[in-house]
PDB file of C-alpha atoms and ligand atoms in Angstrom:
ATOM      1  CA  MET A1110      14.559  63.595 -19.639  1.00 73.00           C
ATOM      2  CA  LEU A1111      17.981  65.017 -20.436  1.00 81.00           C
ATOM      3  CA  ASP A1112      20.379  63.817 -23.219  1.00 82.00           C
ATOM      4  CA  GLY A1113      23.948  63.252 -22.105  1.00 79.00           C
ATOM      5  CA  LYS A1114      25.402  64.295 -25.453  1.00 92.00           C
ATOM      6  CA  CYS A1115      23.341  67.469 -25.829  1.00 97.00           C
ATOM      7  CA  ILE A1116      25.225  70.713 -24.977  1.00 97.00           C
ATOM      8  CA  PHE A1117      22.132  72.408 -23.403  1.00 98.00           C
ATOM      9  CA  CYS A1118      21.348  69.298 -21.332  1.00 97.00           C
ATOM     10  CA  ARG A1119      24.914  69.469 -20.089  1.00 97.00           C
ATOM     11  CA  ILE A1120      24.558  73.156 -19.273  1.00 97.00           C
ATOM     12  CA  ILE A1121      21.354  72.433 -17.366  1.00 97.00           C
ATOM     13  CA  LYS A1122      23.202  69.725 -15.456  1.00 96.00           C
ATOM     14  CA  GLY A1123      26.077  72.079 -14.703  1.00 97.00           C
ATOM     15  CA  GLU A1124      28.577  69.973 -16.575  1.00 96.00           C
ATOM     16  CA  ILE A1125      29.330  72.932 -18.892  1.00 97.00           C
ATOM     17  CA  PRO A1126      29.536  76.411 -17.309  1.00 98.00           C
ATOM     18  CA  SER A1127      27.022  79.041 -18.254  1.00 98.00           C
ATOM     19  CA  SER A1128      25.958  82.540 -17.183  1.00 98.00           C
ATOM     20  CA  LYS A1129      22.664  81.619 -15.607  1.00 98.00           C
ATOM     21  CA  VAL A1130      20.068  84.332 -15.123  1.00 98.00           C
ATOM     22  CA  TYR A1131      17.092  82.229 -14.006  1.00 98.00           C
ATOM     23  CA  GLU A1132      16.326  78.665 -13.087  1.00 98.00           C
ATOM     24  CA  ASP A1133      13.346  76.723 -11.705  1.00 98.00           C
ATOM     25  CA  ASP A1134      12.253  73.120 -11.859  1.00 98.00           C
ATOM     26  CA  LYS A1135      11.036  73.428 -15.518  1.00 98.00           C
ATOM     27  CA  MET A1136      13.243  75.939 -17.299  1.00 98.00           C
ATOM     28  CA  TYR A1137      16.767  77.308 -17.364  1.00 98.00           C
ATOM     29  CA  VAL A1138      17.735  80.715 -18.751  1.00 98.00           C
ATOM     30  CA  PHE A1139      21.332  81.783 -19.533  1.00 98.00           C
ATOM     31  CA  LYS A1140      23.315  84.289 -21.585  1.00 98.00           C
ATOM     32  CA  ASP A1141      24.123  83.361 -25.143  1.00 98.00           C
ATOM     33  CA  ILE A1142      27.850  82.869 -25.578  1.00 98.00           C
ATOM     34  CA  GLU A1143      27.793  84.805 -28.974  1.00 98.00           C
ATOM     35  CA  PRO A1144      25.282  87.581 -28.283  1.00 98.00           C
ATOM     36  CA  LYS A1145      23.479  88.942 -31.361  1.00 97.00           C
ATOM     37  CA  ALA A1146      22.071  91.942 -29.337  1.00 98.00           C
ATOM     38  CA  LYS A1147      23.049  93.844 -26.196  1.00 98.00           C
ATOM     39  CA  VAL A1148      20.893  91.355 -24.262  1.00 98.00           C
ATOM     40  CA  HIS A1149      20.764  87.847 -25.708  1.00 98.00           C
ATOM     41  CA  LEU A1150      19.392  85.157 -23.438  1.00 98.00           C
ATOM     42  CA  LEU A1151      18.459  81.537 -24.168  1.00 99.00           C
ATOM     43  CA  ALA A1152      15.452  79.948 -22.388  1.00 98.00           C
ATOM     44  CA  VAL A1153      15.511  76.202 -22.466  1.00 98.00           C
ATOM     45  CA  PRO A1154      13.059  73.625 -21.104  1.00 98.00           C
ATOM     46  CA  LYS A1155      14.574  71.127 -18.680  1.00 97.00           C
ATOM     47  CA  THR A1156      13.243  68.353 -20.893  1.00 96.00           C
ATOM     48  CA  HIS A1157      15.105  67.509 -24.108  1.00 97.00           C
ATOM     49  CA  PHE A1158      13.100  68.225 -27.260  1.00 95.00           C
ATOM     50  CA  LYS A1159      14.837  68.704 -30.581  1.00 97.00           C
ATOM     51  CA  LEU A1160      12.010  70.408 -32.322  1.00 98.00           C
ATOM     52  CA  LEU A1161       8.462  71.648 -31.751  1.00 98.00           C
ATOM     53  CA  GLU A1162       7.157  68.814 -33.853  1.00 97.00           C
ATOM     54  CA  GLU A1163       8.324  66.306 -31.183  1.00 95.00           C
ATOM     55  CA  MET A1164       5.876  67.798 -28.679  1.00 96.00           C
ATOM     56  CA  GLY A1165       2.339  66.650 -28.113  1.00 95.00           C
ATOM     57  CA  GLU A1166      -0.383  68.535 -26.182  1.00 95.00           C
ATOM     58  CA  THR A1167       1.029  67.677 -22.786  1.00 94.00           C
ATOM     59  CA  GLU A1168       4.599  68.233 -23.611  1.00 94.00           C
ATOM     60  CA  ALA A1169       3.692  71.668 -25.108  1.00 96.00           C
ATOM     61  CA  ASP A1170       2.517  72.888 -21.711  1.00 97.00           C
ATOM     62  CA  ILE A1171       6.135  73.832 -21.045  1.00 97.00           C
ATOM     63  CA  LEU A1172       6.001  76.358 -23.858  1.00 98.00           C
ATOM     64  CA  LYS A1173       3.022  78.077 -22.249  1.00 98.00           C
ATOM     65  CA  TYR A1174       4.858  78.009 -18.905  1.00 98.00           C
ATOM     66  CA  MET A1175       7.978  79.569 -20.467  1.00 98.00           C
ATOM     67  CA  LEU A1176       6.083  82.199 -22.379  1.00 98.00           C
ATOM     68  CA  LEU A1177       4.368  83.284 -19.162  1.00 98.00           C
ATOM     69  CA  LYS A1178       7.724  83.497 -17.281  1.00 98.00           C
ATOM     70  CA  ILE A1179       9.782  85.236 -19.972  1.00 98.00           C
ATOM     71  CA  PRO A1180       8.384  88.799 -19.587  1.00 98.00           C
ATOM     72  CA  SER A1181       9.616  89.183 -16.024  1.00 98.00           C
ATOM     73  CA  ILE A1182      12.934  87.488 -16.749  1.00 98.00           C
ATOM     74  CA  ALA A1183      13.475  89.744 -19.772  1.00 98.00           C
ATOM     75  CA  LYS A1184      12.596  92.862 -17.882  1.00 98.00           C
ATOM     76  CA  ALA A1185      14.895  91.919 -14.994  1.00 98.00           C
ATOM     77  CA  ASN A1186      17.769  91.486 -17.418  1.00 98.00           C
ATOM     78  CA  GLY A1187      17.785  94.758 -19.380  1.00 98.00           C
ATOM     79  CA  CYS A1188      14.847  94.390 -21.686  1.00 98.00           C
ATOM     80  CA  GLU A1189      12.529  96.967 -20.025  1.00 97.00           C
ATOM     81  CA  ASN A1190      11.788  98.560 -23.384  1.00 97.00           C
ATOM     82  CA  GLY A1191      10.814  95.499 -25.355  1.00 98.00           C
ATOM     83  CA  TYR A1192      12.447  92.382 -26.744  1.00 98.00           C
ATOM     84  CA  ARG A1193      12.180  89.831 -29.500  1.00 98.00           C
ATOM     85  CA  LEU A1194      11.594  86.030 -29.058  1.00 98.00           C
ATOM     86  CA  LEU A1195      12.946  83.692 -31.711  1.00 98.00           C
ATOM     87  CA  ILE A1196      12.774  79.903 -32.102  1.00 98.00           C
ATOM     88  CA  ASN A1197      14.932  78.483 -34.871  1.00 98.00           C
ATOM     89  CA  GLN A1198      13.581  75.256 -36.296  1.00 98.00           C
ATOM     90  CA  GLY A1199      15.836  73.133 -38.512  1.00 98.00           C
ATOM     91  CA  ASP A1200      18.695  73.701 -40.842  1.00 97.00           C
ATOM     92  CA  ASP A1201      17.200  76.334 -43.093  1.00 98.00           C
ATOM     93  CA  ALA A1202      16.579  78.489 -40.009  1.00 98.00           C
ATOM     94  CA  GLY A1203      20.227  78.001 -38.981  1.00 97.00           C
ATOM     95  CA  GLN A1204      19.414  75.955 -35.868  1.00 98.00           C
ATOM     96  CA  THR A1205      22.686  74.756 -34.445  1.00 98.00           C
ATOM     97  CA  VAL A1206      21.688  73.254 -31.124  1.00 98.00           C
ATOM     98  CA  TYR A1207      18.997  70.644 -31.327  1.00 98.00           C
ATOM     99  CA  HIS A1208      17.529  71.198 -27.886  1.00 98.00           C
ATOM    100  CA  LEU A1209      14.470  73.418 -28.264  1.00 98.00           C
ATOM    101  CA  HIS A1210      15.230  76.937 -27.022  1.00 98.00           C
ATOM    102  CA  ILE A1211      13.764  80.431 -27.152  1.00 98.00           C
ATOM    103  CA  HIS A1212      16.146  83.277 -27.969  1.00 98.00           C
ATOM    104  CA  ILE A1213      15.311  86.476 -26.009  1.00 98.00           C
ATOM    105  CA  LEU A1214      16.891  89.475 -27.755  1.00 98.00           C
ATOM    106  CA  GLY A1215      16.805  93.100 -26.557  1.00 98.00           C
ATOM    107  CA  GLY A1216      18.570  95.771 -24.571  1.00 98.00           C
ATOM    108  CA  GLU A1217      18.638  98.042 -27.613  1.00 98.00           C
ATOM    109  CA  LYS A1218      16.546  98.910 -30.679  1.00 97.00           C
ATOM    110  CA  LEU A1219      16.594  95.829 -32.798  1.00 97.00           C
ATOM    111  CA  SER A1220      16.838  95.934 -36.567  1.00 94.00           C
ATOM    112  CA  ASP A1221      13.815  95.113 -38.721  1.00 88.00           C
ATOM    113  CA  PHE A1222      13.774  91.734 -40.376  1.00 76.00           C
TER     114      PHE A1222
HETATM  115  P1  AMP B 162      20.318  78.178 -32.582  1.00 91.80           P
HETATM  116  O1  AMP B 162      21.261  78.659 -33.749  1.00 91.80           O
HETATM  117  O2  AMP B 162      18.948  78.714 -32.657  1.00 91.80           O
HETATM  118  O3  AMP B 162      20.370  76.685 -32.510  1.00 91.80           O
HETATM  119  O4  AMP B 162      20.994  78.804 -31.321  1.00 91.80           O
HETATM  120  C1  AMP B 162      21.958  78.221 -30.575  1.00 91.80           C
HETATM  121  C2  AMP B 162      22.609  79.334 -29.789  1.00 91.80           C
HETATM  122  O5  AMP B 162      23.349  78.696 -28.720  1.00 91.80           O
HETATM  123  C3  AMP B 162      23.581  80.209 -30.563  1.00 91.80           C
HETATM  124  O6  AMP B 162      23.069  81.570 -30.493  1.00 91.80           O
HETATM  125  C4  AMP B 162      24.923  79.994 -29.813  1.00 91.80           C
HETATM  126  O7  AMP B 162      25.670  81.190 -29.697  1.00 91.80           O
HETATM  127  C5  AMP B 162      24.426  79.531 -28.449  1.00 91.80           C
HETATM  128  N1  AMP B 162      25.406  78.707 -27.727  1.00 91.80           N
HETATM  129  C6  AMP B 162      26.076  77.630 -28.179  1.00 91.80           C
HETATM  130  N2  AMP B 162      26.854  77.084 -27.212  1.00 91.80           N
HETATM  131  C7  AMP B 162      26.653  77.835 -26.103  1.00 91.80           C
HETATM  132  C8  AMP B 162      27.175  77.828 -24.784  1.00 91.80           C
HETATM  133  N3  AMP B 162      28.056  76.915 -24.388  1.00 91.80           N
HETATM  134  N4  AMP B 162      26.770  78.785 -23.935  1.00 91.80           N
HETATM  135  C9  AMP B 162      25.849  79.722 -24.334  1.00 91.80           C
HETATM  136  N5  AMP B 162      25.294  79.799 -25.544  1.00 91.80           N
HETATM  137  C10 AMP B 162      25.729  78.887 -26.417  1.00 91.80           C
HETATM  138 ZN1   ZN B 163      19.236  68.649 -24.595  1.00 91.80          ZN
END
């Protein structure tokens, strides 16, 4: 289920343009508009969840699906040498878009954190 007011739902629907790198029936992957690394992709499920805590066992199947798909998507987009996955959760983490998403960062040696 998509949310008409959510920016990522609108990107998935094609109402807001994005630089798509991968799409299937369950997930959508596009370039972050303000990249924090040479490669910075966002992988989003095609179902609107704000936070991990909204998911139950069944809903969380999408996370397993995405994690299994991400390695080939990352490698095909310039992260042959490794990458970092990041999921911000809530205000203290600096989450700005409340549609669950996985950041894929790479294309260069990333700083320690
Ligand atoms: P977060 O801070 O974890 O919620 O991440 C949200 C990310 O979405 C940020 O890195 C933004 O740069 C990115 N973002 C926001 N709007 C767009 C957009 N229209 N197209 C691509 N990326 C976006
Ligand atoms: Zn959404």
